[in-house]
Coordinates of C-alpha atoms in Angstrom, one line a residue:
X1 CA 109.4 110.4 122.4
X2 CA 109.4 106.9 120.1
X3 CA 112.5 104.9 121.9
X4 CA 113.4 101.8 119.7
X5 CA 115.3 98.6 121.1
X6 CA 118.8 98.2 120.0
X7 CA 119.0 96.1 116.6
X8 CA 121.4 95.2 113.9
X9 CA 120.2 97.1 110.9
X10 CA 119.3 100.2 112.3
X11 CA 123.0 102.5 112.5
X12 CA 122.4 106.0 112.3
X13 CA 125.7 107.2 111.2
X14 CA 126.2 104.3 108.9
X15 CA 123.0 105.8 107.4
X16 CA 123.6 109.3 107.6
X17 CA 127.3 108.4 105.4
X18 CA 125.7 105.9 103.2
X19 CA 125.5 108.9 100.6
X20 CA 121.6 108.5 100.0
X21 CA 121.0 111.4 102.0
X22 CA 121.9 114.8 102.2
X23 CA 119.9 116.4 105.3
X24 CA 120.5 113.9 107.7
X25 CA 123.4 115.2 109.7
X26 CA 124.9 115.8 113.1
X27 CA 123.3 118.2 115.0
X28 CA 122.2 119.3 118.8
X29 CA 118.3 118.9 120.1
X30 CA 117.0 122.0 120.8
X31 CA 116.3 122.5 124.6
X32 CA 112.7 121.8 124.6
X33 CA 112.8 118.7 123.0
X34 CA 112.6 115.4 125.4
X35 CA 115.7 114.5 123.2
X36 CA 117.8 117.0 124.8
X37 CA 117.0 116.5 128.5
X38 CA 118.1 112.5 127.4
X39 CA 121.8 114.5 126.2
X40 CA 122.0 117.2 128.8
X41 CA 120.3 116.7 132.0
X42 CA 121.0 112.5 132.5
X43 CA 124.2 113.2 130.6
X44 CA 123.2 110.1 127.8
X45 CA 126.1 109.5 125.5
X46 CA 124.6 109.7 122.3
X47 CA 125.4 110.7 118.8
X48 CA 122.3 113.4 117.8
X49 CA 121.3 113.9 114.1
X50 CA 118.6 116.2 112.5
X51 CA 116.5 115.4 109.5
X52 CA 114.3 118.2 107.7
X53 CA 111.5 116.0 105.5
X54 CA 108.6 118.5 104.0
X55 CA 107.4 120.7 106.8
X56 CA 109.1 118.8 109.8
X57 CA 111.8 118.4 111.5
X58 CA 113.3 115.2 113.0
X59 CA 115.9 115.3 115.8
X60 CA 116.8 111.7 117.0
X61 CA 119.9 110.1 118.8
X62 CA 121.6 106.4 119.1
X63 CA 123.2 105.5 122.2
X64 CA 126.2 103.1 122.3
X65 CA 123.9 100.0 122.9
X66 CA 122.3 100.6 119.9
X67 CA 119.3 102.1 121.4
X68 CA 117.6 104.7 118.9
X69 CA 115.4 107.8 120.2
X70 CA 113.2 109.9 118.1
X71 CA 111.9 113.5 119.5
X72 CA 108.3 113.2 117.6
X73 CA 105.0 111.7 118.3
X74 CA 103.1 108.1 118.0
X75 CA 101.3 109.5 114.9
X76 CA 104.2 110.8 113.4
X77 CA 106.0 108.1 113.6
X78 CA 103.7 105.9 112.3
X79 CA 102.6 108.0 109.2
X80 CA 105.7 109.5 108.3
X81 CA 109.0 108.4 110.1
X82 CA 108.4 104.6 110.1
X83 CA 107.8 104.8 106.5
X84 CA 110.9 106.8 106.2
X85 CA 113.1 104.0 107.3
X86 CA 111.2 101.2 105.8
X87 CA 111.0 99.9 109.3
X88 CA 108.7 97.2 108.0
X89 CA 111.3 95.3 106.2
X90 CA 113.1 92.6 107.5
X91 CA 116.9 93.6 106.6
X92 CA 118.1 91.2 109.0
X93 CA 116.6 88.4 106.8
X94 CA 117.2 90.0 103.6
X95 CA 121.4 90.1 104.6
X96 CA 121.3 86.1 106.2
X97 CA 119.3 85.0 103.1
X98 CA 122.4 86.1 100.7
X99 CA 124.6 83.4 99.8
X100 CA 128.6 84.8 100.3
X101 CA 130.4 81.8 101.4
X102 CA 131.8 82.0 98.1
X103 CA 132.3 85.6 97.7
X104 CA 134.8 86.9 100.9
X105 CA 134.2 90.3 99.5
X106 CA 130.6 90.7 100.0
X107 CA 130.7 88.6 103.2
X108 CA 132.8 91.3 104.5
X109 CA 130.5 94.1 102.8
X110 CA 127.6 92.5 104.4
X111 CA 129.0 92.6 107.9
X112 CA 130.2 95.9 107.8
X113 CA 127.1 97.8 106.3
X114 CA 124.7 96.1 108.6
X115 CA 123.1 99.0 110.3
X116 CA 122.2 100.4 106.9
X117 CA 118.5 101.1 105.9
X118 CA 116.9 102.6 102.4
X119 CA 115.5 105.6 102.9
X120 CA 112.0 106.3 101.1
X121 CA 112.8 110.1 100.5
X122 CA 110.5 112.7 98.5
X123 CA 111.2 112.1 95.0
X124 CA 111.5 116.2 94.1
X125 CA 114.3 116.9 96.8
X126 CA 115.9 113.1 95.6
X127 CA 116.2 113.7 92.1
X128 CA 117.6 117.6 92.9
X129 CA 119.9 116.1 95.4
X130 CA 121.5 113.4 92.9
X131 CA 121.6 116.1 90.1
X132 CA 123.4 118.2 92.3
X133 CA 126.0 115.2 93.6
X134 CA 127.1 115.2 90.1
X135 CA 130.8 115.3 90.1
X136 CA 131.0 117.0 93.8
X137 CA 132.0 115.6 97.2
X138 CA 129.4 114.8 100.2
X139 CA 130.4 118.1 102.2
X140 CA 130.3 120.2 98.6
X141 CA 126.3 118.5 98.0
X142 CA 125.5 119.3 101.9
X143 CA 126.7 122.9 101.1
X144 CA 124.4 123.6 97.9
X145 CA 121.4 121.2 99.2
X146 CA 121.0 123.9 102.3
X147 CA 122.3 126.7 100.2
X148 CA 118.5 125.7 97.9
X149 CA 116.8 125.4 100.9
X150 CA 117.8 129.0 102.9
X151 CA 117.2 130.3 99.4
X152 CA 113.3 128.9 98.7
X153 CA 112.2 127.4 101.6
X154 CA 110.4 128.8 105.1
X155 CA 112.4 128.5 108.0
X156 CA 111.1 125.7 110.1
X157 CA 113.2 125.7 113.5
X158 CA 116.5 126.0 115.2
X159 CA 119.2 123.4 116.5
X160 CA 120.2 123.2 119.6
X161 CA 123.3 125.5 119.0
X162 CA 121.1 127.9 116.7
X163 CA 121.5 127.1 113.4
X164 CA 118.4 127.5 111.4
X165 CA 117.2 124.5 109.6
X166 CA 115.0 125.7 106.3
X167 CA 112.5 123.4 104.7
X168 CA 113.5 122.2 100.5
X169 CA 111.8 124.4 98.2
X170 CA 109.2 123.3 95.7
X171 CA 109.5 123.1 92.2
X172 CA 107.6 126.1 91.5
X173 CA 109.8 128.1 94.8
X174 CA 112.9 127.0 92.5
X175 CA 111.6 128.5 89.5
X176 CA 111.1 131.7 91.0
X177 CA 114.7 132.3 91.8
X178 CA 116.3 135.1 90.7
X179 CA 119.5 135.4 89.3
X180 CA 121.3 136.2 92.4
X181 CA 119.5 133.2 94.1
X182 CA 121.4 131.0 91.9
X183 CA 124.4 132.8 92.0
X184 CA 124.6 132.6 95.9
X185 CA 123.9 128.8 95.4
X186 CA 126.5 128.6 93.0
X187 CA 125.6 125.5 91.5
X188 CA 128.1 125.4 88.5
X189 CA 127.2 123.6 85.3
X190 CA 124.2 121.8 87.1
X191 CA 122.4 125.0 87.5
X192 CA 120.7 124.5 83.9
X193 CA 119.4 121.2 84.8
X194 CA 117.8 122.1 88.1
X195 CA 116.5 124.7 86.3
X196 CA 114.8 122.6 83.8
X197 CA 113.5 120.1 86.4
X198 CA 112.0 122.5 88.2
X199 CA 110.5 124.8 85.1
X200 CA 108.9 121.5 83.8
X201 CA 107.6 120.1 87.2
X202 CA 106.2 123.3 88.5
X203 CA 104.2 122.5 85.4
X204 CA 102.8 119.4 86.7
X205 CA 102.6 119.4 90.6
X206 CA 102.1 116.2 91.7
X207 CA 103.3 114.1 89.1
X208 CA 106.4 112.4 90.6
X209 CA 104.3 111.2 93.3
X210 CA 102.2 109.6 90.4
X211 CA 105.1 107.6 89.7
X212 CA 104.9 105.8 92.7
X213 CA 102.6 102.5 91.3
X214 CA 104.5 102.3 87.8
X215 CA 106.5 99.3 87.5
X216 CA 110.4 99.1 87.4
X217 CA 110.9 99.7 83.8
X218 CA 108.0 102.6 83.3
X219 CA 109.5 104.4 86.5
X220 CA 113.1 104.4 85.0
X221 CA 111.9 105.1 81.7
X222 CA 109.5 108.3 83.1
X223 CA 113.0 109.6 85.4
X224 CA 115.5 109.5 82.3
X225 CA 112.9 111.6 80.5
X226 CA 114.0 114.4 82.2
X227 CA 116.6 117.0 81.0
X228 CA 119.8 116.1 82.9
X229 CA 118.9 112.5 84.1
X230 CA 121.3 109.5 83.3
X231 CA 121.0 106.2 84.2
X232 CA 123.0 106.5 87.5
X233 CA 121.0 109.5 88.9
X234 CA 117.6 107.5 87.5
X235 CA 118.5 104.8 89.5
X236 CA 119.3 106.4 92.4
X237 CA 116.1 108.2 92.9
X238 CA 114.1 104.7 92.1
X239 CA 116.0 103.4 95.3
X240 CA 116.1 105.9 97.6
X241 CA 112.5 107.6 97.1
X242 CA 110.6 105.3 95.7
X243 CA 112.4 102.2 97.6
X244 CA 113.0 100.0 94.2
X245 CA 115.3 97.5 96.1
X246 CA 116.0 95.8 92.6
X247 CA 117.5 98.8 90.9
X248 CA 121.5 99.3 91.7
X249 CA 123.0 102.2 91.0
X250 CA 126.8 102.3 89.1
X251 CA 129.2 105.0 89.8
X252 CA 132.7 105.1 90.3
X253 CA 132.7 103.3 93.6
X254 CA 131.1 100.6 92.2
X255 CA 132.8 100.6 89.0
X256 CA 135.6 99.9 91.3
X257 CA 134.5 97.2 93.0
X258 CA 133.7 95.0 90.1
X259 CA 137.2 95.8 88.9
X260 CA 139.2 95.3 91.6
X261 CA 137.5 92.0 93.0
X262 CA 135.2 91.0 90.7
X263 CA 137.1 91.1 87.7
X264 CA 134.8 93.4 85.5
X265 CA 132.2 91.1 85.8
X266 CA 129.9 92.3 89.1
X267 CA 126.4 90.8 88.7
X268 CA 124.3 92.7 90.8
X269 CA 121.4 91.2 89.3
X270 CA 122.1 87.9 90.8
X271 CA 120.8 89.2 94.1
X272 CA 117.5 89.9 92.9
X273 CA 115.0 91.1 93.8
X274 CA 117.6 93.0 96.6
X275 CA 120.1 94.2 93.8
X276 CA 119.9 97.8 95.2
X277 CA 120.4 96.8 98.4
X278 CA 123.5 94.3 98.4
X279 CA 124.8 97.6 95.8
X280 CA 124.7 100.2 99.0
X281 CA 126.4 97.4 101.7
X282 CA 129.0 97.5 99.0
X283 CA 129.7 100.9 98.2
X284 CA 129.8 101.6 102.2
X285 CA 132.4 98.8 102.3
X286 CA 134.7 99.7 99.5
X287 CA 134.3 103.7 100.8
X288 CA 134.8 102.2 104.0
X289 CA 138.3 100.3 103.3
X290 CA 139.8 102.6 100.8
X291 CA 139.8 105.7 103.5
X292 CA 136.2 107.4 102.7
X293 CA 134.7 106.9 105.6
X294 CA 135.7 107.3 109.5
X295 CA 135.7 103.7 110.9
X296 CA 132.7 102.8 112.8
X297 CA 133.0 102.3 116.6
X298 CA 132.1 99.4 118.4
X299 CA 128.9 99.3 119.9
X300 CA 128.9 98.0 123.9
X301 CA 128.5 94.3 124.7
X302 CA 125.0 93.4 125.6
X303 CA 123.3 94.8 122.2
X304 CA 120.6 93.1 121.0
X305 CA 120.9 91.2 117.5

């Protein structure tokens, strides 16, 4: 069990409905974990979450102090779950060192989205995840994203109340479905673009991780090469998997913002080289104050900062 102190820019639930991840949702520890005995035996309030990456499973908790618990081992944690949440990066610094005494809006964004962290997820299940968000709400993407992984993937484990969590398919596992695979996925009009992704990457195992070292422009330029990839999906992938913190993703949320308080005029770019990063603390504000999102409770007195 890895137990980390309470700090400011580590909120799992802000996380989990930040909408750059699909997997990581509520769930129950199962009873052997150390996690449950924490929930169950010394009764620890704490909001539980699981998190299927490759061939693990990750069940962790926050308690109301801010204190964050993860069911896996030192070596784990180093290699793969550390990474995960770019634990390395100071986003405490990155927030102060942001200039919004002239900008109310973003001072406000700021506050409100501390907690949230850029996830550095596998760049197959990002860019299927983003194709599939096209157009579709975050329960409706949750639904298909598992529906692709019961579909193609081995079972890894069981929550704590039994469901089965499935590990994502591969490329070449999604080119192998049948027609009734897809038709129990029920995909709609995206169905011929994760099709195509995953007919042309089976092709080429390996190659999105080859992306990894290409610069900014190469990386974007490699992404919107393939068949149903735009410029907001592109972009989203660079951030989230590949943890490009200059590249901001545009959708309608953001459209809205610059609209409605920036007069049309946004410049993300202006917070360079953190662009991506300022974008996700405002769309979980403006999601956040338009009705989106569930406000966030208060955590206790005494938390860290």
């Amino acid at each position: 069990m890895i137990r980390l102190p309470s700090q400011a820019d580590f909120d799992l639930k802000k996380i989990a409905d930040s909408g750059q991840c699909f997997r990581l949702i509520p769930a129950q520890p199962p009873r052997e974990t150390e996690l449950f005995s924490l929930l169950q035996n010394k009764g620890m309030a704490m909001q539980s979450y699981r998190l299927p990456v490759k061939d693990r499973v990750f069940f962790l908790g926050q308690d109301g102090e801010g204190r964050v618990y993860m069911d896996c081992s030192d070596e784990d944690f180093e290699e793969i779950w550390s990474p995960y949440f770019d634990l390395d990066r100071d986003y405490r610094a990155i927030r102060e060192g942001v200039d919004s005494k002239k900008d109310p809006f973003l001072a406000q964004a700021l506050e409100s989205g501390k907690g949230i962290r850029i996830l550095r997820q596998d760049p197959w299940e990002c860019l299927v995840t983003f194709v599939i968000s096209q157009r579709k709400n975050i329960p409706a993407i949750q639904k298909a994203v598992e529906g692709l992984a019961q579909e193609g993937g081995d079972l890894l484990t069981f929550d704590g109340e039994g469901r089965p969590i499935y590990r994502f398919p591969t490329p070449r596992e999604v080119h192998a479905f049948s027609e009734d695979s897809f038709k129990r996925i029920r995909l709609g009009y995206r169905e011929k673009y994760i099709r195509r992704l995953a007919d042309d990457l089976a092709q080429v195992p390996g190659i999105l991780e080859s992306f990894r070292d290409l610069p900014d422009p190469d990386l974007m330029d490699r992404l919107l090469s393939f068949y149903g990839v735009g410029i907001k999906i592109a972009s989203c992938v660079a951030l989230f998997a590949y943890g490009r913190l200059d590249l901001a993703p545009i959708d309608v949320w953001m459209e809205r913002v610059s609209r409605d308080y920036y007069g049309g005029k946004m410049d993300l770019a202006a917070y360079s080289p953190h662009a991506g990063l300022i974008q996700q603390y405002l769309f979980y504000h403006i999601r956040l104050i338009q009705g989106a999102l569930p406000r966030p409770k208060e955590r206790q007195e005494g938390r860290s900062d």
